[in-house]
PDB file of C-alpha atoms in Angstrom:
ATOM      1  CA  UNK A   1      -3.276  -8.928 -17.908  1.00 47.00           C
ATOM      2  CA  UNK A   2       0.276  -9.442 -16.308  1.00 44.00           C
ATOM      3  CA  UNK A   3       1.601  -9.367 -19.725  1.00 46.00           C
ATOM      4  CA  UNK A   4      -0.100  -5.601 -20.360  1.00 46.00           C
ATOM      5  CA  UNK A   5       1.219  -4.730 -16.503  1.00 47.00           C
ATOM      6  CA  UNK A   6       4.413  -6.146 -17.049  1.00 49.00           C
ATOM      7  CA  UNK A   7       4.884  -3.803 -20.304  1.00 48.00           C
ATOM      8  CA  UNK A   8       3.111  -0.311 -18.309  1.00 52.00           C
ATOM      9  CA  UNK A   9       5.964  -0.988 -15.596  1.00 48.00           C
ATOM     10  CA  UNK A  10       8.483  -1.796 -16.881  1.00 49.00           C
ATOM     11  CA  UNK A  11       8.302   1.458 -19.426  1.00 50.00           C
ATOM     12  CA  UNK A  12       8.234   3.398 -15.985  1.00 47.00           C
ATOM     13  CA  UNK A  13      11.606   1.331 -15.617  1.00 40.00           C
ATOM     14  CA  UNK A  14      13.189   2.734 -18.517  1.00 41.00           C
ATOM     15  CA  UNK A  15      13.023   6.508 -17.484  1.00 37.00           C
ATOM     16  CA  UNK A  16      16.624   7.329 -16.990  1.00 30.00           C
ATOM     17  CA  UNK A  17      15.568   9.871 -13.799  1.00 31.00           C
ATOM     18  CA  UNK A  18      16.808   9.338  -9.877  1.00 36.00           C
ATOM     19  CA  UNK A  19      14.506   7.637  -7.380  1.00 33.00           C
ATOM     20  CA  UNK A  20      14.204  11.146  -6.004  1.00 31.00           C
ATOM     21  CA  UNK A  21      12.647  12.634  -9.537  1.00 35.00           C
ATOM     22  CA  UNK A  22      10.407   9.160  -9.787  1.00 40.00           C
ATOM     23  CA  UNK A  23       7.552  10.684  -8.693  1.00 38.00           C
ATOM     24  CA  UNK A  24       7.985  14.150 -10.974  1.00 33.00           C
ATOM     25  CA  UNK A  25       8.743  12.282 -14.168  1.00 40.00           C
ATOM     26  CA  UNK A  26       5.443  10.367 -14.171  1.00 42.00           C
ATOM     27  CA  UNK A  27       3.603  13.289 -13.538  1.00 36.00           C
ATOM     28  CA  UNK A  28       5.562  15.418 -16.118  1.00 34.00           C
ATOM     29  CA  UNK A  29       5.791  13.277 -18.467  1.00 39.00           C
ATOM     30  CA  UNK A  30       4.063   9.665 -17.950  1.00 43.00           C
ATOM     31  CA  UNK A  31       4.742   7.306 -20.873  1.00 43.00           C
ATOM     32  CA  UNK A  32       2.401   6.403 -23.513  1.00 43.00           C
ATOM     33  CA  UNK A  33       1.311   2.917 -21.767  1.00 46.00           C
ATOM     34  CA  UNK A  34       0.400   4.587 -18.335  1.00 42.00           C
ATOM     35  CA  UNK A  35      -1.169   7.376 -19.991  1.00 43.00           C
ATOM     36  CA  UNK A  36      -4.174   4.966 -21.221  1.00 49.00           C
ATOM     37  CA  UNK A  37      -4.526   4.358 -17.553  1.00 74.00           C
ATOM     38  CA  UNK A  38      -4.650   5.936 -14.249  1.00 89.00           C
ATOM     39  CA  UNK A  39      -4.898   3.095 -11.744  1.00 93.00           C
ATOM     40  CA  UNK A  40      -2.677  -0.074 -12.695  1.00 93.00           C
ATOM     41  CA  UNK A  41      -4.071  -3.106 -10.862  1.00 95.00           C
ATOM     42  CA  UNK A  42      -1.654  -5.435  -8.830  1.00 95.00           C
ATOM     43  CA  UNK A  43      -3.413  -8.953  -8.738  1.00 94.00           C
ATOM     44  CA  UNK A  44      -0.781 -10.833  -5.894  1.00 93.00           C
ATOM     45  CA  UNK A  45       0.836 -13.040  -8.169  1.00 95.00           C
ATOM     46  CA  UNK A  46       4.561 -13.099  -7.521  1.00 96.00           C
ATOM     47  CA  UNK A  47       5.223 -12.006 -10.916  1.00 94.00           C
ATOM     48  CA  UNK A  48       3.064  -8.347 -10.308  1.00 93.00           C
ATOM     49  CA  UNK A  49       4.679  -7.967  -6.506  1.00 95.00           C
ATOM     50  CA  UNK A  50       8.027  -8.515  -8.423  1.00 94.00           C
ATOM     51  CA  UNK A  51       7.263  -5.979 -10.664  1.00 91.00           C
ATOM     52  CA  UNK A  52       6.370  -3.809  -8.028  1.00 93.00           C
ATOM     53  CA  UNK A  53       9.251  -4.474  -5.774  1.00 95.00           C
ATOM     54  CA  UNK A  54      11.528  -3.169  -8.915  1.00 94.00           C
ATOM     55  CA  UNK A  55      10.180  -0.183  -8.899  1.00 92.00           C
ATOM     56  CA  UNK A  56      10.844   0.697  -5.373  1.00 95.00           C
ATOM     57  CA  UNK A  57      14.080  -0.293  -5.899  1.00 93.00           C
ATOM     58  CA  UNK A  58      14.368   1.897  -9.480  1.00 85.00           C
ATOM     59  CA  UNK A  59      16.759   2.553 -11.153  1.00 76.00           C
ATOM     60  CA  UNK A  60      18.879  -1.019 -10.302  1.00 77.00           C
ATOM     61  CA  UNK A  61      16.080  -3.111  -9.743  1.00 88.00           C
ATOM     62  CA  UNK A  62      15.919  -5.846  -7.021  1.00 91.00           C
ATOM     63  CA  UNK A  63      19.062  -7.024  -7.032  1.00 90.00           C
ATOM     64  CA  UNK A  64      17.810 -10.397  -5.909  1.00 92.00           C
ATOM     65  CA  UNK A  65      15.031 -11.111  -8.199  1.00 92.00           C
ATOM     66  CA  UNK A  66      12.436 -13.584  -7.260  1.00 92.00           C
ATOM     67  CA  UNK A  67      13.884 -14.328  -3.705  1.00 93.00           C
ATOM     68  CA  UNK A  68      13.116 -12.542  -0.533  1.00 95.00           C
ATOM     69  CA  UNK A  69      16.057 -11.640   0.883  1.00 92.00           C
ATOM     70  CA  UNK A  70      15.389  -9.535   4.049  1.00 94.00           C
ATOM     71  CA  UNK A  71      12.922  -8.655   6.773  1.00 96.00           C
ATOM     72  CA  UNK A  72      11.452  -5.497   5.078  1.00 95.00           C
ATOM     73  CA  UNK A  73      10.800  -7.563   1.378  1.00 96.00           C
ATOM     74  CA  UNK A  74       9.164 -10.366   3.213  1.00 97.00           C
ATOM     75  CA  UNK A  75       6.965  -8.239   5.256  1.00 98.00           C
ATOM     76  CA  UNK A  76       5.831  -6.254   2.143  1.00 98.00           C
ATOM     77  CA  UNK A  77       5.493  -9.742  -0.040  1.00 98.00           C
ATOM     78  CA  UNK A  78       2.838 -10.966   3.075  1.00 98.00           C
ATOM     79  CA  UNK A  79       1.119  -7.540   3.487  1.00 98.00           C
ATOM     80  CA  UNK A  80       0.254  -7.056  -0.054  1.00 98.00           C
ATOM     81  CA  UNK A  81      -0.704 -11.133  -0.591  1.00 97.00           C
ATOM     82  CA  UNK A  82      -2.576 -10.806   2.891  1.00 98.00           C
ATOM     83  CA  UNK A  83      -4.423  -7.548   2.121  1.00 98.00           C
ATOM     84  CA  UNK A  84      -5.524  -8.974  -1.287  1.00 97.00           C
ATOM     85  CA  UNK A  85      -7.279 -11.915   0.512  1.00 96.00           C
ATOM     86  CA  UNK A  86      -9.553  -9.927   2.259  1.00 97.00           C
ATOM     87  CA  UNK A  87     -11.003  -8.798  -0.798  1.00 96.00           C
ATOM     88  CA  UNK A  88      -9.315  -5.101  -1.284  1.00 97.00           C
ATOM     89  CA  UNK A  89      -8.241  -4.243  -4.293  1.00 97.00           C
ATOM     90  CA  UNK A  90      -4.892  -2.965  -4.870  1.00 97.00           C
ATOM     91  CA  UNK A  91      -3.433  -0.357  -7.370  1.00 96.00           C
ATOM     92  CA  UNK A  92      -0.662   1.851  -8.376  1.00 95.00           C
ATOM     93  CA  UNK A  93      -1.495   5.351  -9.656  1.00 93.00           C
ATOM     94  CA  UNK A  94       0.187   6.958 -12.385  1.00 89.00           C
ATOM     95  CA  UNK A  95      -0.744  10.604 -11.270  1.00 87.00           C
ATOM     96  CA  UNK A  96       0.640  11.890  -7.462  1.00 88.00           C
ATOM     97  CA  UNK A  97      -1.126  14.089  -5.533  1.00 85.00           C
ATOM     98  CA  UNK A  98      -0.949  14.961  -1.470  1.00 83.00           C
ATOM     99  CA  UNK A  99      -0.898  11.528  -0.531  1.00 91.00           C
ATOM    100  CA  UNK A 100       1.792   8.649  -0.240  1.00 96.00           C
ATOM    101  CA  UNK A 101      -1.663   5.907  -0.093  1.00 97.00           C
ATOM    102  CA  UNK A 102      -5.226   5.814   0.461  1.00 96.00           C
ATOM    103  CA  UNK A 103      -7.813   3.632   1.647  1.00 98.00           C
ATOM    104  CA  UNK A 104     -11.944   3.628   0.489  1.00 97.00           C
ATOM    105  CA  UNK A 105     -13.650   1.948   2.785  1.00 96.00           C
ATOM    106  CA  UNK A 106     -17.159   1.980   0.449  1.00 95.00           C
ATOM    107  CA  UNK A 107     -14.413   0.644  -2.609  1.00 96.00           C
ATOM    108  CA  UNK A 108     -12.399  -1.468  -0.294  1.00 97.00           C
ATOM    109  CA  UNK A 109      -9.461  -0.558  -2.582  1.00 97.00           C
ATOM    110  CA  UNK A 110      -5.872   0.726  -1.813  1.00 98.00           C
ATOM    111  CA  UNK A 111      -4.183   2.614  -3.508  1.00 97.00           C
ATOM    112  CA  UNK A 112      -0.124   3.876  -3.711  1.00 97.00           C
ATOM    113  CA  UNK A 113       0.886   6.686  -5.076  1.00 95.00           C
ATOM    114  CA  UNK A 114       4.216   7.378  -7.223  1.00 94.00           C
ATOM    115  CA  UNK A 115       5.796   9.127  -4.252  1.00 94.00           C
ATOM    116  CA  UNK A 116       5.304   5.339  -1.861  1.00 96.00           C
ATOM    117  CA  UNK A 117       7.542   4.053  -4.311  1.00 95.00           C
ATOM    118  CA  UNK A 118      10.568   6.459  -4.048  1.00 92.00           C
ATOM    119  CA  UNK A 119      12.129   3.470  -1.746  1.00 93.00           C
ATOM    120  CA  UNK A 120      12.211   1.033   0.819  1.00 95.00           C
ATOM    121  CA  UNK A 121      11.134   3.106   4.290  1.00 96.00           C
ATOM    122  CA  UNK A 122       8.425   4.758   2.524  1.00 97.00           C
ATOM    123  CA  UNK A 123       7.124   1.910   0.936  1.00 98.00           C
ATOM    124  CA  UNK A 124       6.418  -0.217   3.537  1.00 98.00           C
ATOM    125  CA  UNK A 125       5.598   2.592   6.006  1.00 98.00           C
ATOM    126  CA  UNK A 126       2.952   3.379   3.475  1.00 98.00           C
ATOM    127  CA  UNK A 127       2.081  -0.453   2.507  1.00 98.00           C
ATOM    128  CA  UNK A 128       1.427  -0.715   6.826  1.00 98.00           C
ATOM    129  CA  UNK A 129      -0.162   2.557   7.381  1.00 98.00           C
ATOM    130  CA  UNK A 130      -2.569   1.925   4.324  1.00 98.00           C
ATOM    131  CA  UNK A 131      -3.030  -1.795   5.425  1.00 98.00           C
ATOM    132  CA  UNK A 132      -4.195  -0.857   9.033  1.00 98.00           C
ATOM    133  CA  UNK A 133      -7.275   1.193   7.308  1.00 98.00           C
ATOM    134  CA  UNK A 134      -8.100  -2.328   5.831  1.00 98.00           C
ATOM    135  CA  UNK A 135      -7.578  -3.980   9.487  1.00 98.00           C
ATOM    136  CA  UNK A 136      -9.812  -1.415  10.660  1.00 98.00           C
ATOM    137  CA  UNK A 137     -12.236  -1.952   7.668  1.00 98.00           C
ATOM    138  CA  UNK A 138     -12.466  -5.708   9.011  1.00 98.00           C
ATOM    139  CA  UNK A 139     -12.682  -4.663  12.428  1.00 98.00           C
ATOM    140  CA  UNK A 140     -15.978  -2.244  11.469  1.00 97.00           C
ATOM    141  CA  UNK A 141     -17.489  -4.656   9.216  1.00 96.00           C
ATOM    142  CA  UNK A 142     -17.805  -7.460  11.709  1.00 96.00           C
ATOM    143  CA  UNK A 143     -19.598  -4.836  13.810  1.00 96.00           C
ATOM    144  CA  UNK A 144     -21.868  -4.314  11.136  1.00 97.00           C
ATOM    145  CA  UNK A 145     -20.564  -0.295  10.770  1.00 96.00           C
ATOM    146  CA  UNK A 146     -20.344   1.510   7.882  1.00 94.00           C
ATOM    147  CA  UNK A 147     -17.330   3.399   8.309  1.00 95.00           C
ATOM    148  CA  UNK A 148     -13.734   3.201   9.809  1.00 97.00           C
ATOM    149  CA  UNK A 149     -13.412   2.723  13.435  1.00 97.00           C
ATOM    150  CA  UNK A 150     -10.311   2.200  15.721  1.00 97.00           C
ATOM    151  CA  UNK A 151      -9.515  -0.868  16.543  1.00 98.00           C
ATOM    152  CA  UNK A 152      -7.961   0.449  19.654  1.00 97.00           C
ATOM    153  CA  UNK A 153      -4.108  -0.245  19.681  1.00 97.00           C
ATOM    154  CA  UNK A 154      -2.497   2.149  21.993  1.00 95.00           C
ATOM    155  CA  UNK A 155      -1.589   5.394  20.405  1.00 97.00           C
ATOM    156  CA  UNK A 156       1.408   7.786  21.587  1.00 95.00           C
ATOM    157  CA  UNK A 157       0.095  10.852  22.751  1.00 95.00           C
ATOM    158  CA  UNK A 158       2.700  12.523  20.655  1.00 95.00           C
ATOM    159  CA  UNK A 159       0.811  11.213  17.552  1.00 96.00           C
ATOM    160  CA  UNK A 160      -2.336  12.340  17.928  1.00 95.00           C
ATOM    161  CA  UNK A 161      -0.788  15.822  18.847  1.00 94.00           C
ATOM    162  CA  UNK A 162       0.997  16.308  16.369  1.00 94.00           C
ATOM    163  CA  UNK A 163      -1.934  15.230  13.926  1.00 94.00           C
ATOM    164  CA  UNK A 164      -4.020  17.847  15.626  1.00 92.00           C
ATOM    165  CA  UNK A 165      -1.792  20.539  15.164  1.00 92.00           C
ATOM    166  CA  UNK A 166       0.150  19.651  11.792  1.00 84.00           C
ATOM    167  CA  UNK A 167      -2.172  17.914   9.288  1.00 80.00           C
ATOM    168  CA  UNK A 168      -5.353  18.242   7.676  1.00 84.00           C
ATOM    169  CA  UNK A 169      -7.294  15.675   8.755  1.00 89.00           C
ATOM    170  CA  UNK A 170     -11.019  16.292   9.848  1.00 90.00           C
ATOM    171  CA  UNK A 171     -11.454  16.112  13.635  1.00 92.00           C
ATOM    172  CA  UNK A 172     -12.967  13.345  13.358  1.00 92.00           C
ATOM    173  CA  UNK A 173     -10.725  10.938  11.419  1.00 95.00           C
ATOM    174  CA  UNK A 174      -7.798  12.032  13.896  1.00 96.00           C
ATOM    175  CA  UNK A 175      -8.628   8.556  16.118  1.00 96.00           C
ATOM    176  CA  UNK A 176      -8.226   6.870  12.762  1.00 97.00           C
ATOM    177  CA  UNK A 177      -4.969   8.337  11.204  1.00 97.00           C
ATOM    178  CA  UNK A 178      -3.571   7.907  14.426  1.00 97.00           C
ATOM    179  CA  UNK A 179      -3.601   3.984  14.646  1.00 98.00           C
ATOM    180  CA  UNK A 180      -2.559   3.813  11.062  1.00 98.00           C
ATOM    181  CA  UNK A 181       0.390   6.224  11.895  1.00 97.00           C
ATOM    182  CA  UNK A 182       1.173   4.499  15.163  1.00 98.00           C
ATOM    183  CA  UNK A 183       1.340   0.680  12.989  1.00 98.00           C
ATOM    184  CA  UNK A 184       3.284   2.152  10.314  1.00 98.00           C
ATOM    185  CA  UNK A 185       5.974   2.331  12.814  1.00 97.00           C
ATOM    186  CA  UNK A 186       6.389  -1.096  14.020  1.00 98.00           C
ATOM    187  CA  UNK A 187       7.283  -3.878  11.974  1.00 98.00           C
ATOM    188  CA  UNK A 188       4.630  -6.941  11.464  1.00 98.00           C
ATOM    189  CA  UNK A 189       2.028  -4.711  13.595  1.00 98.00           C
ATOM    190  CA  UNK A 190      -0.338  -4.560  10.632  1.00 98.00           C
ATOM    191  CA  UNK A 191       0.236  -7.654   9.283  1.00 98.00           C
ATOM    192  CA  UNK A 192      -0.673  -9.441  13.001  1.00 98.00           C
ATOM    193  CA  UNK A 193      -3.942  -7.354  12.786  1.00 98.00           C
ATOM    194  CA  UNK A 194      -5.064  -8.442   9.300  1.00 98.00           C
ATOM    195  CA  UNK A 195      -4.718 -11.834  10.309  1.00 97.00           C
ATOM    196  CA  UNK A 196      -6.638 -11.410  13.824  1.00 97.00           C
ATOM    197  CA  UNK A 197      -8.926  -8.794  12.553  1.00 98.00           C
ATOM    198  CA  UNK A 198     -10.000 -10.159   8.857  1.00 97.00           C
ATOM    199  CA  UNK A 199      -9.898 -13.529  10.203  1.00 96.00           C
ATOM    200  CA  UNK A 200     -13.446 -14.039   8.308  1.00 94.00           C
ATOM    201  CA  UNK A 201     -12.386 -12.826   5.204  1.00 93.00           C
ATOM    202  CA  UNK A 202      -8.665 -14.437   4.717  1.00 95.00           C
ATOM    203  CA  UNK A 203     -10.289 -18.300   6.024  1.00 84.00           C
ATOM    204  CA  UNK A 204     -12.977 -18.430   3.617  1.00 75.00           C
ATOM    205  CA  UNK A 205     -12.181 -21.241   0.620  1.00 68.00           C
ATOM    206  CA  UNK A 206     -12.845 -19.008  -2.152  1.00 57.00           C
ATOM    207  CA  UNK A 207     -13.919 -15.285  -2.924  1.00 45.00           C
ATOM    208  CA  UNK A 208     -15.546 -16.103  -6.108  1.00 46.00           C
TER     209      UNK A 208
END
């Protein structure tokens, strides 16, 4: 399998295009690899996150392969290994629509679009945002709910504002996308609340 996902990225990789016109090209004109597939599964191993962090830093690749050399790359490294220890799937999707990410709650999969991967500030912005609908997964589960709830982290007034007047979430949701937009913004925010939140999940000895 990381053989197979090695070869789909690393064609992506070889598309002489800016990190601008990432997103376009693999909607114009994805490659014959990623065209067999839609979602490309990221399993945790260092060799996939690798993989991934290339791509975000397309078209010179991490220049420090293998090593985590700042704040941002570590925080990214322990979100997606964190994330995948609850349970939740994780994938990369060859095809970009509206979003930058998505959570399913009823899947418990995550998924990043083309466009999270244009570079660093959007990635993890969209790795934390993404990972918060996971915290709040946890946080609804051990309530025995069967839907998001918020967690209830203060929110800026300003955010939940501008969600009302800009975007198109449902009413409803607005609590929701609010947190997730409010812990985007703060470094280590999500990661603290996977790790108080999915406490359960991430402390049992095996998922299998």
């Amino acid at each position: 399998m990381i053989i197979v996902l090695q070869k789909q990225l690393q064609s992506w990789l070889r598309v002489s295009l800016s990190t601008l016109t990432l997103a376009i090209a693999l909607v114009v004109s994805p490659s014959p690899g990623l065209a067999q597939r839609d979602l490309i599964p990221i399993d945790g191993s260092d060799e996939d996150i690798q993989l991934l962090f290339d791509l975000v830093y397309y078209p010179r690749r991490d220049p420090a392969r293998f090593r985590l050399q700042n704040s941002a790359e570590v925080e990214a490294y322990q979100l997606i290994r964190t994330i995948l220890r609850t349970g939740t799937t994780l994938y990369i999707r060859q095809r970009q629509d509206d979003n930058y990410g998505s959570y399913s709650f009823s899947r418990d999969r995550l998924i990043l679009r083309p466009r999270a991967l244009a570079h660093w500030p959007i990635f993890i912005e969209t790795l934390r945002h993404e990972g918060w609908h996971v915290v709040q997964a946890c946080f609804a589960a051990k309530r025995d709910l069967d839907s998001l709830v918020p967690v209830g982290i203060r929110v800026s007034p300003g955010i939940v504002a501008d969600l009302y007047r800009k975007s198109g979430y449902n009413p409803e949701d607005i609590p929701i996308e609010a947190e997730a937009f409010a812990a985007e913004r703060v470094p280590n925010m999500t990661l603290q609340g996977l790790q108080r939140e999915c406490a359960d999940w991430l402390n049992r000895p095996s998922k299998d």
